[in-house]
Short mmCIF file of C-alpha atoms and ligand atoms in Angstrom, two decimals:
data_model
loop_
_atom_site.label_atom_id
_atom_site.label_comp_id
_atom_site.label_asym_id
_atom_site.label_seq_id
_atom_site.Cartn_x
_atom_site.Cartn_y
_atom_site.Cartn_z
CA MET A 1 -53.10 -22.24 13.38
CA LYS A 2 -56.05 -24.43 14.63
CA ASP A 3 -59.54 -23.70 13.48
CA PHE A 4 -61.75 -22.70 16.34
CA ASN A 5 -65.30 -21.59 17.40
CA PHE A 6 -66.56 -20.39 20.66
CA LYS A 7 -69.42 -19.00 22.69
CA VAL A 8 -69.77 -17.77 26.21
CA PRO A 9 -73.44 -17.76 26.24
CA GLN A 10 -74.15 -16.90 29.91
CA VAL A 11 -74.40 -13.46 31.37
CA ILE A 12 -71.49 -12.73 33.76
CA GLU A 13 -71.99 -10.19 36.49
CA PHE A 14 -68.73 -9.24 38.12
CA GLY A 15 -67.93 -6.90 41.00
CA LEU A 16 -67.78 -6.35 44.70
CA GLY A 17 -71.25 -6.33 45.93
CA SER A 18 -72.73 -7.65 42.71
CA LEU A 19 -74.93 -10.13 44.73
CA LYS A 20 -77.35 -7.11 45.09
CA LYS A 21 -78.28 -7.61 41.44
CA LEU A 22 -79.87 -10.96 42.20
CA PRO A 23 -83.41 -9.83 42.59
CA ALA A 24 -83.39 -7.73 39.41
CA ILE A 25 -81.87 -10.79 37.39
CA LEU A 26 -84.65 -13.07 38.85
CA ASP A 27 -87.31 -10.50 38.17
CA GLU A 28 -86.12 -9.79 34.60
CA ASN A 29 -86.30 -13.60 33.92
CA LYS A 30 -89.82 -13.92 35.67
CA LEU A 31 -88.39 -16.38 38.26
CA ASP A 32 -90.44 -15.89 41.45
CA HIS A 33 -89.41 -19.03 43.35
CA VAL A 34 -85.85 -20.29 43.56
CA TYR A 35 -84.27 -23.51 44.86
CA LEU A 36 -80.92 -22.62 46.50
CA VAL A 37 -78.37 -25.41 46.56
CA SER A 38 -75.51 -25.14 48.94
CA ASP A 39 -73.79 -26.79 51.87
CA ARG A 40 -73.69 -26.63 55.72
CA GLY A 41 -70.29 -25.05 55.82
CA LEU A 42 -71.62 -22.03 53.87
CA GLU A 43 -74.74 -22.06 55.96
CA ALA A 44 -72.54 -21.95 59.18
CA ILE A 45 -70.57 -18.91 58.19
CA GLY A 46 -73.72 -16.98 57.18
CA VAL A 47 -73.26 -16.90 53.38
CA VAL A 48 -76.52 -18.84 52.67
CA LYS A 49 -78.58 -16.48 54.83
CA LYS A 50 -76.95 -13.41 53.31
CA ILE A 51 -77.92 -14.56 49.79
CA GLN A 52 -81.39 -15.75 50.96
CA ASP A 53 -82.09 -12.44 52.52
CA ILE A 54 -81.15 -10.48 49.38
CA ILE A 55 -83.44 -12.73 47.33
CA GLU A 56 -86.31 -12.51 49.70
CA ALA A 57 -86.06 -8.77 50.08
CA GLY A 58 -86.86 -8.67 46.30
CA GLY A 59 -90.15 -10.45 47.06
CA ILE A 60 -88.84 -13.73 45.64
CA LYS A 61 -89.52 -17.06 47.32
CA CYS A 62 -86.48 -19.24 48.29
CA THR A 63 -86.35 -22.87 49.28
CA THR A 64 -82.94 -24.32 50.31
CA TYR A 65 -81.14 -27.62 50.05
CA LEU A 66 -78.10 -27.47 52.15
CA ASP A 67 -76.90 -31.15 52.40
CA VAL A 68 -74.38 -31.13 49.63
CA LEU A 69 -71.13 -32.91 50.67
CA PRO A 70 -67.82 -32.79 48.89
CA ASN A 71 -67.33 -35.22 46.05
CA PRO A 72 -71.23 -35.41 45.89
CA THR A 73 -72.82 -38.81 45.16
CA VAL A 74 -75.90 -40.04 43.25
CA ASP A 75 -77.89 -40.19 46.54
CA ILE A 76 -77.34 -36.56 47.30
CA VAL A 77 -78.40 -35.62 43.81
CA ASN A 78 -81.61 -37.76 44.13
CA GLU A 79 -82.42 -36.13 47.50
CA ALA A 80 -81.84 -32.71 46.02
CA VAL A 81 -84.11 -33.63 43.00
CA ALA A 82 -86.94 -34.68 45.44
CA GLY A 83 -86.60 -31.44 47.41
CA TYR A 84 -86.75 -29.43 44.18
CA LYS A 85 -89.94 -31.25 42.98
CA ALA A 86 -91.66 -30.86 46.39
CA SER A 87 -90.71 -27.09 46.47
CA GLY A 88 -92.63 -25.87 43.46
CA ALA A 89 -89.55 -23.68 42.54
CA SER A 90 -89.01 -22.65 39.01
CA SER A 91 -85.21 -21.97 39.07
CA ILE A 92 -82.02 -23.15 40.69
CA ILE A 93 -79.29 -21.05 42.41
CA ALA A 94 -76.11 -22.88 43.12
CA VAL A 95 -74.03 -21.23 45.95
CA GLY A 96 -70.56 -22.76 46.67
CA GLY A 97 -67.41 -24.30 45.24
CA GLY A 98 -67.68 -27.11 42.84
CA SER A 99 -69.80 -29.49 44.86
CA PRO A 100 -72.94 -27.49 45.12
CA MET A 101 -72.66 -26.41 41.47
CA ASP A 102 -72.30 -30.09 40.29
CA VAL A 103 -75.34 -31.01 42.27
CA ALA A 104 -77.33 -28.02 41.04
CA LYS A 105 -76.42 -28.87 37.51
CA ALA A 106 -77.61 -32.38 37.91
CA VAL A 107 -80.82 -31.29 39.50
CA SER A 108 -81.49 -28.92 36.59
CA VAL A 109 -81.41 -32.04 34.36
CA LEU A 110 -83.06 -34.68 36.53
CA ALA A 111 -85.90 -32.57 37.92
CA GLN A 112 -86.83 -31.70 34.34
CA PHE A 113 -86.37 -34.94 32.41
CA GLY A 114 -86.43 -37.71 35.08
CA GLY A 115 -84.22 -40.79 35.10
CA THR A 116 -80.92 -41.10 36.97
CA VAL A 117 -77.49 -39.44 36.70
CA HIS A 118 -76.15 -42.55 34.87
CA ASP A 119 -78.63 -41.71 31.92
CA TYR A 120 -76.84 -38.52 31.05
CA VAL A 121 -73.22 -39.44 31.61
CA GLY A 122 -70.96 -38.66 28.65
CA LEU A 123 -70.95 -35.96 25.93
CA GLY A 124 -74.26 -34.22 24.82
CA LYS A 125 -76.83 -36.51 26.38
CA VAL A 126 -78.92 -33.79 27.94
CA PRO A 127 -81.97 -32.53 25.99
CA VAL A 128 -82.74 -28.87 25.46
CA GLY A 129 -84.74 -27.16 28.11
CA THR A 130 -83.05 -27.71 31.58
CA ILE A 131 -84.21 -25.71 34.50
CA PRO A 132 -82.73 -22.23 34.46
CA MET A 133 -79.65 -21.90 36.88
CA ILE A 134 -77.71 -19.10 38.36
CA ALA A 135 -74.24 -19.92 39.65
CA ILE A 136 -72.74 -18.04 42.53
CA PRO A 137 -69.14 -19.22 43.10
CA THR A 138 -67.74 -18.84 46.75
CA THR A 139 -64.20 -20.01 45.88
CA ALA A 140 -61.75 -19.14 43.20
CA GLY A 141 -62.06 -21.71 42.12
CA THR A 142 -63.58 -24.37 40.09
CA GLY A 143 -64.64 -22.25 37.10
CA SER A 144 -67.82 -24.47 37.20
CA GLU A 145 -69.99 -21.22 36.82
CA VAL A 146 -68.84 -21.17 33.19
CA THR A 147 -68.40 -24.90 32.23
CA ALA A 148 -70.79 -27.32 30.61
CA SER A 149 -69.84 -30.20 32.83
CA CYS A 150 -70.71 -31.73 36.15
CA VAL A 151 -69.15 -34.50 38.14
CA ILE A 152 -70.99 -36.89 40.34
CA THR A 153 -69.46 -39.89 42.27
CA ASP A 154 -70.82 -43.30 41.78
CA GLU A 155 -70.11 -44.60 45.20
CA GLU A 156 -70.40 -48.30 44.42
CA ALA A 157 -67.83 -48.12 41.71
CA ASN A 158 -65.63 -45.41 43.30
CA TYR A 159 -65.98 -43.61 40.01
CA LYS A 160 -66.49 -39.95 39.16
CA MET A 161 -69.05 -39.74 36.33
CA SER A 162 -69.13 -36.57 34.13
CA ILE A 163 -72.12 -35.21 32.42
CA ILE A 164 -70.83 -32.90 29.58
CA SER A 165 -73.58 -30.89 27.82
CA TYR A 166 -74.04 -27.33 26.84
CA GLU A 167 -77.51 -27.62 28.24
CA ILE A 168 -76.28 -27.56 31.79
CA LEU A 169 -74.33 -24.31 31.43
CA PRO A 170 -75.68 -21.95 34.11
CA LYS A 171 -77.61 -19.06 32.46
CA TYR A 172 -76.15 -16.53 34.82
CA ALA A 173 -72.82 -16.34 36.82
CA VAL A 174 -72.84 -13.71 39.67
CA LEU A 175 -69.14 -13.21 40.65
CA ASP A 176 -68.91 -11.27 43.92
CA PRO A 177 -65.33 -11.28 45.16
CA GLU A 178 -66.59 -10.49 48.67
CA LEU A 179 -67.76 -14.04 48.90
CA ILE A 180 -64.21 -15.51 48.72
CA MET A 181 -62.81 -13.03 51.24
CA THR A 182 -64.04 -15.17 54.21
CA ALA A 183 -62.34 -18.54 52.92
CA PRO A 184 -59.87 -20.20 55.23
CA ALA A 185 -56.29 -20.06 53.84
CA SER A 186 -56.14 -23.83 53.18
CA ILE A 187 -59.21 -23.63 50.93
CA ALA A 188 -57.98 -20.49 49.20
CA ALA A 189 -54.73 -22.24 48.54
CA ALA A 190 -56.11 -25.51 47.19
CA CYS A 191 -58.79 -23.79 44.99
CA GLY A 192 -56.37 -21.14 43.81
CA VAL A 193 -53.85 -23.68 42.77
CA ASP A 194 -56.60 -25.70 41.04
CA ALA A 195 -57.74 -22.63 39.14
CA PHE A 196 -54.09 -22.07 37.96
CA ILE A 197 -53.93 -25.67 36.83
CA HIS A 198 -57.13 -25.17 34.87
CA ALA A 199 -55.50 -22.35 32.93
CA MET A 200 -52.22 -24.20 32.61
CA GLU A 201 -53.62 -27.53 31.39
CA ALA A 202 -55.98 -25.73 28.94
CA TYR A 203 -52.85 -23.79 27.74
CA VAL A 204 -50.75 -26.80 26.89
CA SER A 205 -53.70 -29.07 25.78
CA THR A 206 -53.66 -30.34 22.25
CA ASP A 207 -57.16 -28.90 21.91
CA ALA A 208 -55.99 -25.37 22.75
CA THR A 209 -57.02 -22.63 20.30
CA LEU A 210 -56.42 -18.90 19.95
CA PHE A 211 -59.46 -18.27 21.99
CA SER A 212 -58.71 -20.59 24.91
CA ASP A 213 -55.09 -19.32 24.92
CA ALA A 214 -56.39 -15.75 25.36
CA MET A 215 -58.56 -16.74 28.31
CA GLY A 216 -55.78 -18.92 29.73
CA GLU A 217 -52.83 -16.44 29.43
CA LYS A 218 -55.04 -13.78 31.31
CA ALA A 219 -56.11 -16.26 33.85
CA MET A 220 -52.42 -17.31 34.58
CA GLU A 221 -51.41 -13.67 34.79
CA LEU A 222 -54.13 -12.83 37.26
CA ILE A 223 -53.87 -16.13 39.31
CA GLY A 224 -49.98 -16.26 39.10
CA GLY A 225 -49.66 -12.71 40.24
CA ASN A 226 -52.13 -12.77 43.11
CA LEU A 227 -52.42 -16.33 44.47
CA ARG A 228 -49.77 -16.16 47.17
CA ARG A 229 -50.96 -12.66 48.20
CA PHE A 230 -54.51 -13.81 48.42
CA VAL A 231 -53.73 -16.89 50.48
CA ALA A 232 -51.77 -14.68 52.77
CA ASN A 233 -54.58 -12.26 53.33
CA ARG A 234 -58.03 -13.11 51.93
CA LYS A 235 -59.24 -9.49 52.92
CA ASP A 236 -57.04 -8.14 50.17
CA GLU A 237 -59.68 -6.79 47.85
CA GLU A 238 -57.44 -6.31 44.76
CA ALA A 239 -56.10 -9.82 45.14
CA ALA A 240 -59.58 -11.31 45.69
CA CYS A 241 -60.90 -9.63 42.48
CA ALA A 242 -58.05 -10.87 40.53
CA MET A 243 -58.43 -14.46 41.89
CA MET A 244 -62.26 -14.39 41.12
CA ALA A 245 -61.89 -13.03 37.58
CA GLY A 246 -58.83 -15.32 36.87
CA SER A 247 -60.71 -18.40 38.10
CA THR A 248 -63.58 -17.64 35.72
CA PHE A 249 -61.23 -16.97 32.75
CA ALA A 250 -59.55 -20.29 33.45
CA GLY A 251 -62.94 -21.96 33.47
CA ILE A 252 -63.79 -20.46 30.07
CA ALA A 253 -60.35 -21.69 28.85
CA PHE A 254 -60.79 -25.31 29.86
CA ALA A 255 -64.54 -25.38 28.96
CA TRP A 256 -63.14 -25.18 25.35
CA ALA A 257 -59.64 -26.68 25.45
CA LYS A 258 -60.33 -29.35 28.10
CA LEU A 259 -57.59 -30.25 30.68
CA GLY A 260 -54.82 -32.82 30.85
CA ASN A 261 -53.28 -35.64 32.89
CA ILE A 262 -53.36 -33.82 36.19
CA HIS A 263 -57.21 -33.64 36.20
CA GLY A 264 -57.55 -37.05 34.38
CA MET A 265 -55.57 -38.52 37.19
CA SER A 266 -56.98 -36.52 40.12
CA HIS A 267 -60.60 -37.60 39.75
CA PRO A 268 -59.73 -41.25 40.68
CA VAL A 269 -57.65 -40.01 43.56
CA SER A 270 -60.54 -38.12 45.03
CA ALA A 271 -63.07 -40.92 44.12
CA TYR A 272 -61.07 -43.61 45.85
CA PHE A 273 -59.58 -41.68 48.83
CA HIS A 274 -61.82 -38.75 49.41
CA ILE A 275 -59.15 -36.17 48.80
CA ALA A 276 -60.21 -32.60 47.99
CA HIS A 277 -60.13 -31.88 44.25
CA GLY A 278 -57.73 -28.92 44.51
CA VAL A 279 -55.30 -30.82 46.83
CA ALA A 280 -55.33 -33.89 44.58
CA ASN A 281 -54.44 -31.78 41.62
CA ALA A 282 -51.86 -29.73 43.37
CA ILE A 283 -50.00 -32.87 44.62
CA LEU A 284 -50.03 -34.30 41.00
CA MET A 285 -48.87 -31.12 39.40
CA PRO A 286 -45.16 -31.33 39.71
CA THR A 287 -45.03 -34.96 38.51
CA VAL A 288 -47.22 -34.27 35.40
CA VAL A 289 -45.39 -30.88 34.60
CA GLU A 290 -42.18 -32.98 34.65
CA TYR A 291 -43.55 -35.74 32.34
CA ASN A 292 -45.07 -33.20 29.89
CA ALA A 293 -41.75 -31.20 29.58
CA LEU A 294 -40.76 -33.42 26.75
CA ALA A 295 -43.66 -32.01 24.62
CA ASP A 296 -42.93 -28.39 25.50
CA ASN A 297 -43.02 -26.16 22.48
CA GLY A 298 -42.00 -22.94 24.34
CA ARG A 299 -45.17 -22.51 26.56
CA TYR A 300 -43.46 -23.63 29.62
CA GLU A 301 -41.39 -20.42 29.79
CA LYS A 302 -44.51 -18.30 29.49
CA ILE A 303 -46.23 -20.20 32.20
CA TYR A 304 -43.10 -19.81 34.40
CA ASN A 305 -43.09 -16.15 33.86
CA TYR A 306 -46.69 -15.77 34.92
CA LEU A 307 -46.16 -17.78 38.06
CA SER A 308 -42.80 -16.60 39.09
CA THR A 309 -42.40 -13.73 41.58
CA ASP A 310 -39.48 -12.34 39.78
CA LYS A 311 -40.12 -8.82 38.28
CA GLU A 312 -38.02 -9.53 35.19
CA PRO A 313 -38.76 -12.39 32.63
CA VAL A 314 -36.62 -15.52 33.22
CA LYS A 315 -33.24 -15.83 31.35
CA ASP A 316 -31.89 -19.10 30.07
CA PHE A 317 -35.05 -20.99 30.79
CA LYS A 318 -35.18 -24.78 31.01
CA PRO A 319 -38.42 -26.70 31.51
CA SER A 320 -37.06 -28.16 34.69
CA MET A 321 -37.26 -24.71 36.24
CA LEU A 322 -41.05 -24.77 36.01
CA VAL A 323 -41.03 -28.27 37.86
CA ASP A 324 -39.06 -26.65 40.66
CA LEU A 325 -41.28 -23.60 40.65
CA VAL A 326 -44.60 -25.59 41.05
CA LYS A 327 -43.00 -27.60 43.84
CA GLU A 328 -41.81 -24.52 45.54
CA LEU A 329 -45.43 -23.00 45.19
CA ASN A 330 -47.08 -26.09 46.70
CA ALA A 331 -44.57 -25.93 49.68
CA GLU A 332 -45.27 -22.19 50.17
CA LEU A 333 -49.01 -22.78 50.28
CA GLY A 334 -48.82 -25.72 52.64
CA ILE A 335 -49.94 -28.40 50.10
CA PRO A 336 -48.71 -31.96 51.01
CA ALA A 337 -45.75 -33.11 48.82
CA SER A 338 -46.85 -36.61 47.96
CA LEU A 339 -49.97 -38.85 47.52
CA SER A 340 -48.71 -41.03 50.40
CA ALA A 341 -48.84 -38.01 52.70
CA VAL A 342 -52.56 -37.80 52.21
CA GLY A 343 -53.35 -41.47 52.72
CA VAL A 344 -53.40 -42.76 49.20
CA THR A 345 -52.21 -46.46 49.03
CA GLU A 346 -50.42 -48.13 46.08
CA ASP A 347 -52.75 -51.14 45.84
CA LYS A 348 -55.33 -49.00 43.95
CA PHE A 349 -53.07 -47.60 41.27
CA GLU A 350 -53.99 -50.00 38.37
CA GLU A 351 -57.83 -49.41 39.03
CA MET A 352 -57.20 -45.69 39.31
CA ALA A 353 -55.23 -45.68 35.97
CA THR A 354 -58.01 -47.64 34.37
CA ASP A 355 -60.48 -44.84 35.33
CA ALA A 356 -58.07 -42.03 34.36
CA MET A 357 -57.75 -43.56 30.92
CA LYS A 358 -61.54 -43.21 30.34
CA THR A 359 -61.46 -39.36 30.64
CA VAL A 360 -61.16 -37.05 27.77
CA ASN A 361 -58.50 -35.08 29.66
CA VAL A 362 -55.75 -37.76 29.19
CA MET A 363 -56.58 -37.75 25.49
CA VAL A 364 -55.69 -34.04 25.11
CA ASN A 365 -52.60 -34.11 27.31
CA PRO A 366 -49.60 -32.70 25.31
CA ARG A 367 -47.46 -35.84 25.80
CA GLN A 368 -49.27 -38.90 24.72
CA THR A 369 -50.08 -41.19 27.74
CA GLY A 370 -50.92 -44.78 28.01
CA PHE A 371 -52.21 -46.96 30.89
CA LYS A 372 -48.64 -47.89 32.05
CA ASP A 373 -47.57 -44.18 31.99
CA VAL A 374 -50.37 -43.29 34.29
CA VAL A 375 -49.48 -46.05 36.68
CA ASN A 376 -45.80 -44.70 36.64
CA LEU A 377 -46.98 -41.21 37.28
CA TYR A 378 -49.04 -42.28 40.32
CA GLN A 379 -46.02 -44.13 41.52
CA LYS A 380 -43.85 -41.08 40.99
CA ALA A 381 -46.29 -38.78 42.78
CA PHE A 382 -46.53 -41.30 45.62
ZN1 ZN B 401 -60.03 -28.59 38.90
#
């Protein structure tokens, strides 16, 4: 068995209506002015106002920055940092899917220590003492509320840069499943598959440990058993609660075990072609699951059972059955079947593979993967 250590240092508040605890959390931490980072989509459906009202009703000042866009860029981060500094706030609340969380994490570093995003890219480059941050996920999800990384796009280089430092872990995560119950079906599907992939990639990662396995298995049980039901009806409370908890457990699993080729390869797809993160991952999933089958040490059967709709565990399992099952899942959820279907073009495969090879995720993939393998996998998924 592999040696392991772990910590889950943030406070996680979970429950329907748990947003109401926000003023008490802020008060307890003597935070009297928050900078709320979110996007225009969440503003339009009233989520931002709902949270702002709860905060202000507690006598706490709230300044907002709502111009976060998907696959956020250095310019957006710089604008948000300037807004934070001008506001006089003493803490940050991130409301959203992955993009507002990524921007908020970057602001918690840059507004405190100065410099540019590029200065902190890589492992452990952030000093101690970032601005305290509370994460409120509105999708299930990125798991970003429990991870120590943030991804910002360098637009000139079409490259997604990762800051990976325990200093950027949010201090609190408030998980209120009510927030994901207004998501459109397409978002619920893409984010839900992505959350399952987080758990699955962490589970087969060469860095997996007993601890990440425990989180990953429970995540796959919760997500595998509720994803279809949740996409079908987001008002299904039980399914929403399972998805929200599952997504966070998956986040904890991959915060420790890292991910694999699906995520290593999906970041360049998003960076070059502006494809949503969850959609890019879901499209790549069958190809990578098939490639990794050669390395399977019995875990594919467990993953299959978590994801299958059959009541009984599978008999006479073959790894190819998991490949078929994930293809079937994508089709059921309305995810496009190929990279070509979402506008990716073949001429960028070599550049994308070069970028994919720079990520830690390809290094922990269960089947060793070289540059040529990545190009072939892109071709296959095309
Ligand atoms: Zn992901």
